[in-house]
Short mmCIF file of C-alpha atoms in Angstrom, two decimals:
data_model
loop_
_atom_site.label_atom_id
_atom_site.label_comp_id
_atom_site.label_asym_id
_atom_site.label_seq_id
_atom_site.Cartn_x
_atom_site.Cartn_y
_atom_site.Cartn_z
CA LYS A 1 25.69 -4.19 10.56
CA GLU A 2 22.81 -1.88 9.61
CA VAL A 3 19.28 -2.91 10.52
CA PRO A 4 16.85 -2.85 7.54
CA ILE A 5 14.41 0.06 7.72
CA ALA A 6 11.48 -2.36 7.90
CA LEU A 7 12.84 -3.68 11.20
CA LYS A 8 13.47 -0.30 12.82
CA PHE A 9 10.54 0.74 14.96
CA PRO A 10 9.95 4.50 14.94
CA LYS A 11 10.50 6.18 18.28
CA THR A 12 10.23 9.87 17.53
CA SER A 13 7.51 11.94 15.94
CA LYS A 14 9.79 12.57 12.95
CA GLU A 15 10.39 8.83 12.51
CA HIS A 16 6.65 8.13 12.70
CA LYS A 17 6.04 10.84 10.09
CA THR A 18 8.62 9.22 7.82
CA ALA A 19 6.96 5.82 8.28
CA GLU A 20 3.55 7.35 7.57
CA GLU A 21 4.83 8.84 4.33
CA ARG A 22 6.45 5.53 3.31
CA PHE A 23 3.25 3.55 3.91
CA SER A 24 1.10 6.19 2.21
CA LYS A 25 3.36 6.03 -0.84
CA LYS A 26 3.06 2.24 -0.93
CA ALA A 27 -0.73 2.49 -0.66
CA ARG A 28 -0.85 4.91 -3.61
CA SER A 29 1.38 2.58 -5.61
CA TYR A 30 -0.88 -0.42 -4.93
CA ARG A 31 -3.97 1.61 -5.87
CA LYS A 32 -2.25 2.59 -9.11
CA GLU A 33 -1.54 -1.08 -9.87
CA ALA A 34 -5.18 -1.92 -9.16
CA ALA A 35 -6.28 0.82 -11.58
CA ILE A 36 -3.97 -0.53 -14.28
CA HIS A 37 -5.43 -4.00 -13.81
CA ARG A 38 -8.97 -2.61 -14.03
CA LYS A 39 -8.12 -1.24 -17.47
CA MET A 40 -6.54 -4.53 -18.51
CA LYS A 41 -9.56 -6.42 -17.20
CA ALA A 42 -11.90 -4.33 -19.36
CA PHE A 43 -9.71 -5.04 -22.40
CA TYR A 44 -9.48 -8.79 -21.75
CA GLU A 45 -13.19 -9.16 -21.10
CA VAL A 46 -13.66 -8.22 -24.75
CA MET A 47 -10.58 -9.90 -26.22
CA ASP A 48 -10.25 -13.35 -24.70
CA GLY A 49 -13.61 -14.24 -23.26
CA GLY A 50 -12.64 -13.55 -19.68
CA GLU A 51 -9.75 -15.88 -18.80
CA MET A 52 -7.22 -13.09 -18.35
CA ALA A 53 -9.99 -10.85 -17.02
CA ASP A 54 -10.38 -13.29 -14.13
CA HIS A 55 -6.65 -13.05 -13.44
CA CYS A 56 -6.87 -9.25 -13.53
CA GLN A 57 -9.76 -9.29 -11.06
CA GLU A 58 -7.69 -11.40 -8.69
CA MET A 59 -4.82 -8.94 -8.97
CA ILE A 60 -7.17 -5.97 -8.43
CA GLU A 61 -8.41 -7.52 -5.20
CA LYS A 62 -4.89 -8.28 -3.98
CA PHE A 63 -3.59 -4.80 -4.75
CA GLU A 64 -6.63 -3.19 -3.10
CA ASP A 65 -6.15 -5.36 0.00
CA LEU A 66 -2.48 -4.40 0.18
CA ALA A 67 -3.38 -0.73 -0.22
CA LYS A 68 -5.83 -0.97 2.68
CA VAL A 69 -3.18 -2.53 4.91
CA MET A 70 -0.67 0.18 4.01
CA GLU A 71 -3.28 2.88 4.68
CA ARG A 72 -3.96 1.41 8.13
CA PHE A 73 -0.23 1.45 8.90
CA ALA A 74 0.02 5.03 7.66
CA GLU A 75 -2.96 6.08 9.80
CA TRP A 76 -1.47 4.45 12.89
CA HIS A 77 1.84 6.25 12.37
CA GLN A 78 -0.05 9.52 11.82
CA GLU A 79 -1.79 9.00 15.17
CA GLN A 80 1.58 8.40 16.84
CA THR A 81 2.93 11.58 15.27
CA ASN A 82 -0.03 13.56 16.62
CA GLN A 83 0.13 12.00 20.09
CA ASN A 84 3.87 12.45 20.52
CA PRO A 85 4.81 15.79 18.98
CA GLU A 86 8.37 16.83 19.60
#
């Protein structure tokens, strides 16, 4: 039975590089979601008096937090790639 990629720990420089790229991509995706919610927040602040704007702000914070975590993972894998070149 194949082990899910999330459970495979990188051992080689190439595997660390792949993990770095995967986490960097996730970080960019979360930042994009945060940007979308910023636009929606601006719209809702005008349209509904702020109720949905509050929801959007919560989502912005969550997406930004997730992006920061993914960036830290990507940085760590980058360091491993640099420390263990093949």
